Amino acid sequence: MAGPNTPRRNGDGPGTSVITRTKPQTKRPSLYRVLLLNDDYTPMEFVVHVLQRFFNKTTDEANRIMLHVHHHGVGECGVFTYEVAETKVTQVMDFARKHQHPLQCVMEKK
C-alpha cells in the first residue's frame, strides 16, 4: 500500500491529470482568380494600362493578356486571396468608370 511519502505514478490517485497540447490546425486561405471580360468599347491600350497599374504586369505580359481577353472573351489577371482579389476588382472597376469605359472585372473561386 502506498504511504504519504511514496511517489505516485501518472494517473495514480485523485487530482492527477495529464495535460496534452494540441497543435492548432491552420489551412491555406481559398484563392480567387481575377478576370477581365471583353467588351467592344474599351480601348486595348486602356486594358494594357490597367494590367500594368493594378496587376504589376510587364508590357509584354499585359499585351499577351489583353489579346487573350480580346480573342477569347475573358482573361486571368492573377490569383489572390479573397480580400486582395476583391480590392483589385473594385480598383479596376472604379478606374474604368472614372475614365468612362465599360470594362468589367470579376473574381471567381479557383
Coordinates of N, CA and C in Angstrom, one line a residue:
M1 N 0.8 -1.2 0.0 CA 0.0 0.0 0.0 C 0.9 1.2 0.0
A2 N 0.5 2.3 -0.7 CA 1.3 3.5 -0.8 C 1.1 4.3 0.4
G3 N 2.1 4.8 0.9 CA 2.1 5.8 2.0 C 2.2 7.2 1.6
P4 N 2.1 8.2 2.5 CA 2.2 9.6 2.1 C 3.5 9.9 1.5
N5 N 4.6 9.2 1.7 CA 5.9 9.6 1.1 C 6.2 8.7 -0.1
T6 N 5.3 7.9 -0.5 CA 5.6 7.1 -1.7 C 5.2 7.9 -3.0
P7 N 6.2 8.0 -3.9 CA 5.9 8.7 -5.2 C 4.8 8.1 -5.9
R8 N 3.9 8.9 -6.5 CA 2.8 8.4 -7.3 C 3.2 8.3 -8.7
R9 N 2.6 7.3 -9.4 CA 2.8 7.2 -10.8 C 1.7 8.0 -11.5
N10 N 1.9 8.4 -12.8 CA 1.0 9.2 -13.6 C -0.4 8.5 -13.5
G11 N -1.4 9.3 -13.1 CA -2.8 8.8 -13.1 C -3.1 7.9 -11.9
D12 N -2.2 8.0 -10.8 CA -2.3 7.1 -9.7 C -3.0 7.8 -8.5
G13 N -4.1 8.3 -8.6 CA -4.8 8.9 -7.5 C -5.6 10.1 -7.8
P14 N -6.3 10.7 -6.8 CA -7.1 11.9 -7.1 C -6.2 13.1 -7.4
G15 N -6.8 14.0 -8.2 CA -6.1 15.2 -8.5 C -5.0 15.1 -9.5
T16 N -4.8 14.0 -10.1 CA -3.7 13.8 -11.1 C -4.4 13.9 -12.5
S17 N -3.7 14.6 -13.3 CA -4.3 14.7 -14.7 C -3.1 14.8 -15.7
V18 N -3.4 14.5 -16.9 CA -2.4 14.6 -18.0 C -2.8 15.8 -18.8
I19 N -1.8 16.6 -19.1 CA -2.1 17.8 -19.9 C -1.5 17.5 -21.3
T20 N -2.3 17.7 -22.3 CA -1.8 17.5 -23.7 C -2.0 18.8 -24.4
R21 N -1.1 19.1 -25.2 CA -1.1 20.3 -26.1 C -1.6 19.9 -27.5
T22 N -2.5 20.6 -28.0 CA -3.0 20.3 -29.3 C -2.3 21.4 -30.2
K23 N -1.8 20.9 -31.3 CA -1.2 21.8 -32.3 C -2.4 22.4 -33.1
P24 N -2.5 23.8 -33.2 CA -3.5 24.4 -34.0 C -3.4 24.0 -35.4
Q25 N -4.6 23.7 -36.0 CA -4.6 23.3 -37.4 C -4.8 24.6 -38.2
T26 N -3.9 24.9 -39.1 CA -4.1 26.0 -40.0 C -4.3 25.5 -41.4
K27 N -5.1 26.2 -42.1 CA -5.3 25.8 -43.5 C -5.1 27.0 -44.4
R28 N -4.6 26.8 -45.6 CA -4.4 27.8 -46.5 C -5.7 28.5 -46.9
P29 N -5.6 29.9 -47.1 CA -6.9 30.5 -47.5 C -7.3 30.2 -48.9
S30 N -8.5 30.3 -49.2 CA -9.0 30.0 -50.6 C -8.5 31.1 -51.5
L31 N -8.2 30.7 -52.7 CA -7.7 31.6 -53.7 C -8.7 31.9 -54.7
Y32 N -8.6 33.1 -55.3 CA -9.6 33.6 -56.3 C -8.9 34.1 -57.5
R33 N -9.5 33.8 -58.6 CA -8.9 34.3 -59.9 C -9.6 35.7 -60.2
V34 N -8.8 36.6 -60.6 CA -9.4 37.9 -61.0 C -9.3 37.9 -62.6
L35 N -10.5 38.2 -63.1 CA -10.7 38.0 -64.6 C -11.2 39.4 -65.2
L36 N -10.6 39.6 -66.4 CA -11.1 40.8 -67.2 C -12.1 40.2 -68.3
L37 N -13.2 40.9 -68.5 CA -14.1 40.5 -69.5 C -14.0 41.4 -70.8
N38 N -14.1 40.8 -71.9 CA -14.0 41.6 -73.2 C -15.3 42.4 -73.4
D39 N -15.1 43.6 -74.0 CA -16.3 44.4 -74.5 C -15.8 45.0 -75.8
D40 N -16.8 45.6 -76.5 CA -16.5 46.2 -77.8 C -16.1 47.7 -77.7
Y41 N -16.0 48.2 -76.5 CA -15.8 49.7 -76.4 C -14.5 50.1 -75.7
T42 N -14.0 49.3 -74.8 CA -12.8 49.7 -74.0 C -11.6 49.5 -74.9
P43 N -10.8 50.6 -75.1 CA -9.6 50.5 -75.9 C -8.5 49.5 -75.4
M44 N -7.8 48.9 -76.3 CA -6.8 47.9 -75.9 C -5.7 48.5 -75.0
E45 N -5.4 49.8 -75.4 CA -4.3 50.5 -74.6 C -4.7 50.7 -73.2
F46 N -6.0 50.9 -73.0 CA -6.5 51.1 -71.6 C -6.4 49.8 -70.8
V47 N -6.8 48.7 -71.4 CA -6.7 47.4 -70.8 C -5.2 47.1 -70.4
V48 N -4.3 47.4 -71.3 CA -2.9 47.2 -71.0 C -2.5 48.1 -69.8
H49 N -2.9 49.3 -69.8 CA -2.6 50.2 -68.7 C -3.1 49.7 -67.4
V50 N -4.3 49.2 -67.4 CA -4.9 48.6 -66.2 C -4.1 47.4 -65.7
L51 N -3.7 46.5 -66.6 CA -2.9 45.3 -66.2 C -1.6 45.7 -65.6
Q52 N -1.0 46.8 -66.2 CA 0.3 47.2 -65.7 C 0.2 47.9 -64.3
R53 N -0.9 48.7 -64.2 CA -1.0 49.5 -63.0 C -1.5 48.7 -61.8
F54 N -2.5 47.9 -62.0 CA -3.1 47.2 -60.8 C -2.6 45.8 -60.6
F55 N -2.0 45.2 -61.7 CA -1.5 43.8 -61.5 C 0.0 43.7 -61.7
N56 N 0.7 44.8 -61.9 CA 2.1 44.8 -62.0 C 2.7 43.9 -63.1
K57 N 2.0 44.0 -64.2 CA 2.4 43.2 -65.4 C 3.4 44.0 -66.2
T58 N 4.3 43.3 -66.8 CA 5.2 44.0 -67.8 C 4.4 44.3 -69.0
T59 N 5.0 45.1 -69.9 CA 4.3 45.5 -71.1 C 4.0 44.2 -72.0
D60 N 4.9 43.3 -72.1 CA 4.7 42.1 -72.8 C 3.6 41.2 -72.2
E61 N 3.6 41.0 -70.9 CA 2.6 40.2 -70.2 C 1.2 40.9 -70.4
A62 N 1.2 42.2 -70.2 CA -0.1 42.9 -70.3 C -0.7 42.8 -71.7
N63 N 0.2 42.9 -72.7 CA -0.3 42.8 -74.1 C -0.8 41.4 -74.4
R64 N -0.1 40.4 -73.9 CA -0.5 39.0 -74.1 C -1.9 38.7 -73.4
I65 N -2.0 39.2 -72.2 CA -3.3 39.0 -71.5 C -4.4 39.8 -72.2
M66 N -4.1 41.0 -72.6 CA -5.1 41.8 -73.3 C -5.6 41.1 -74.6
L67 N -4.7 40.6 -75.4 CA -5.0 39.9 -76.6 C -5.8 38.6 -76.3
H68 N -5.5 37.9 -75.2 CA -6.2 36.8 -74.8 C -7.7 37.1 -74.5
V69 N -7.9 38.2 -73.8 CA -9.2 38.7 -73.4 C -9.9 39.1 -74.7
H70 N -9.3 39.8 -75.6 CA -9.9 40.2 -76.9 C -10.3 39.0 -77.7
H71 N -9.5 38.0 -77.8 CA -9.8 36.8 -78.7 C -10.8 35.8 -78.0
H72 N -10.7 35.6 -76.7 CA -11.4 34.6 -76.0 C -12.5 35.1 -75.1
G73 N -12.6 36.4 -75.0 CA -13.7 37.0 -74.2 C -13.4 37.2 -72.7
V74 N -12.4 36.5 -72.2 CA -12.1 36.6 -70.8 C -10.6 36.2 -70.6
G75 N -10.0 36.8 -69.6 CA -8.6 36.6 -69.4 C -8.2 36.7 -67.9
E76 N -7.3 35.9 -67.4 CA -7.0 35.9 -66.0 C -5.8 37.0 -65.8
C77 N -6.1 37.8 -64.8 CA -5.1 38.8 -64.4 C -4.1 38.4 -63.3
G78 N -4.7 37.5 -62.4 CA -3.9 37.0 -61.3 C -4.7 36.2 -60.4
V79 N -4.1 35.5 -59.4 CA -4.8 34.7 -58.4 C -4.4 35.2 -57.0
F80 N -5.4 35.5 -56.2 CA -5.1 36.2 -54.9 C -6.1 35.6 -53.9
T81 N -5.8 36.0 -52.6 CA -6.7 35.7 -51.5 C -8.0 36.5 -51.7
Y82 N -9.0 36.2 -51.0 CA -10.3 36.8 -51.2 C -10.2 38.4 -51.1
E83 N -9.6 38.8 -50.0 CA -9.6 40.3 -49.7 C -8.8 41.0 -50.8
V84 N -7.7 40.5 -51.2 CA -6.8 41.1 -52.3 C -7.6 41.1 -53.6
A85 N -8.2 40.0 -53.9 CA -8.9 39.9 -55.2 C -10.1 40.9 -55.2
E86 N -10.8 41.0 -54.1 CA -11.9 41.9 -54.0 C -11.5 43.3 -54.2
T87 N -10.4 43.7 -53.6 CA -9.8 45.0 -53.7 C -9.4 45.3 -55.1
K88 N -8.7 44.4 -55.8 CA -8.3 44.6 -57.1 C -9.5 44.8 -58.1
V89 N -10.5 44.0 -57.9 CA -11.7 44.1 -58.7 C -12.3 45.5 -58.6
T90 N -12.4 45.9 -57.3 CA -13.0 47.3 -57.0 C -12.2 48.4 -57.6
Q91 N -10.9 48.3 -57.5 CA -10.0 49.3 -58.0 C -10.1 49.4 -59.6
V92 N -10.1 48.3 -60.2 CA -10.2 48.3 -61.7 C -11.6 48.8 -62.1
M93 N -12.6 48.4 -61.5 CA -14.0 48.9 -61.9 C -14.1 50.4 -61.6
D94 N -13.6 50.9 -60.5 CA -13.6 52.3 -60.2 C -12.8 53.1 -61.2
F95 N -11.6 52.6 -61.6 CA -10.8 53.3 -62.5 C -11.4 53.3 -63.9
A96 N -12.0 52.2 -64.3 CA -12.7 52.2 -65.6 C -13.9 53.1 -65.7
R97 N -14.7 53.2 -64.6 CA -15.8 54.1 -64.6 C -15.3 55.6 -64.6
K98 N -14.2 55.8 -63.9 CA -13.7 57.2 -63.8 C -13.3 57.6 -65.2
H99 N -12.8 56.7 -66.0 CA -12.4 57.0 -67.4 C -13.4 56.7 -68.4
Q100 N -14.6 56.5 -68.0 CA -15.8 56.3 -68.8 C -15.7 55.1 -69.8
H101 N -15.1 54.0 -69.3 CA -15.0 52.7 -70.0 C -15.9 51.7 -69.4
P102 N -16.5 50.8 -70.2 CA -17.4 49.8 -69.6 C -16.7 48.5 -69.2
L103 N -15.4 48.5 -69.0 CA -14.6 47.4 -68.7 C -15.1 46.7 -67.5
Q104 N -15.2 45.3 -67.6 CA -15.8 44.5 -66.4 C -14.6 43.7 -65.9
C105 N -14.6 43.6 -64.6 CA -13.6 42.8 -63.9 C -14.3 42.0 -62.8
V106 N -14.1 40.7 -62.8 CA -14.8 39.9 -61.8 C -13.8 38.9 -61.1
M107 N -14.3 38.3 -60.1 CA -13.4 37.3 -59.4 C -14.2 36.0 -59.3
E108 N -13.5 34.9 -59.3 CA -14.1 33.6 -59.1 C -13.2 32.7 -58.3
K109 N -13.8 31.8 -57.5 CA -13.0 30.9 -56.7 C -12.2 29.9 -57.5
K110 N -11.0 29.8 -57.2 CA -10.1 28.9 -58.0 C -10.4 27.4 -57.6

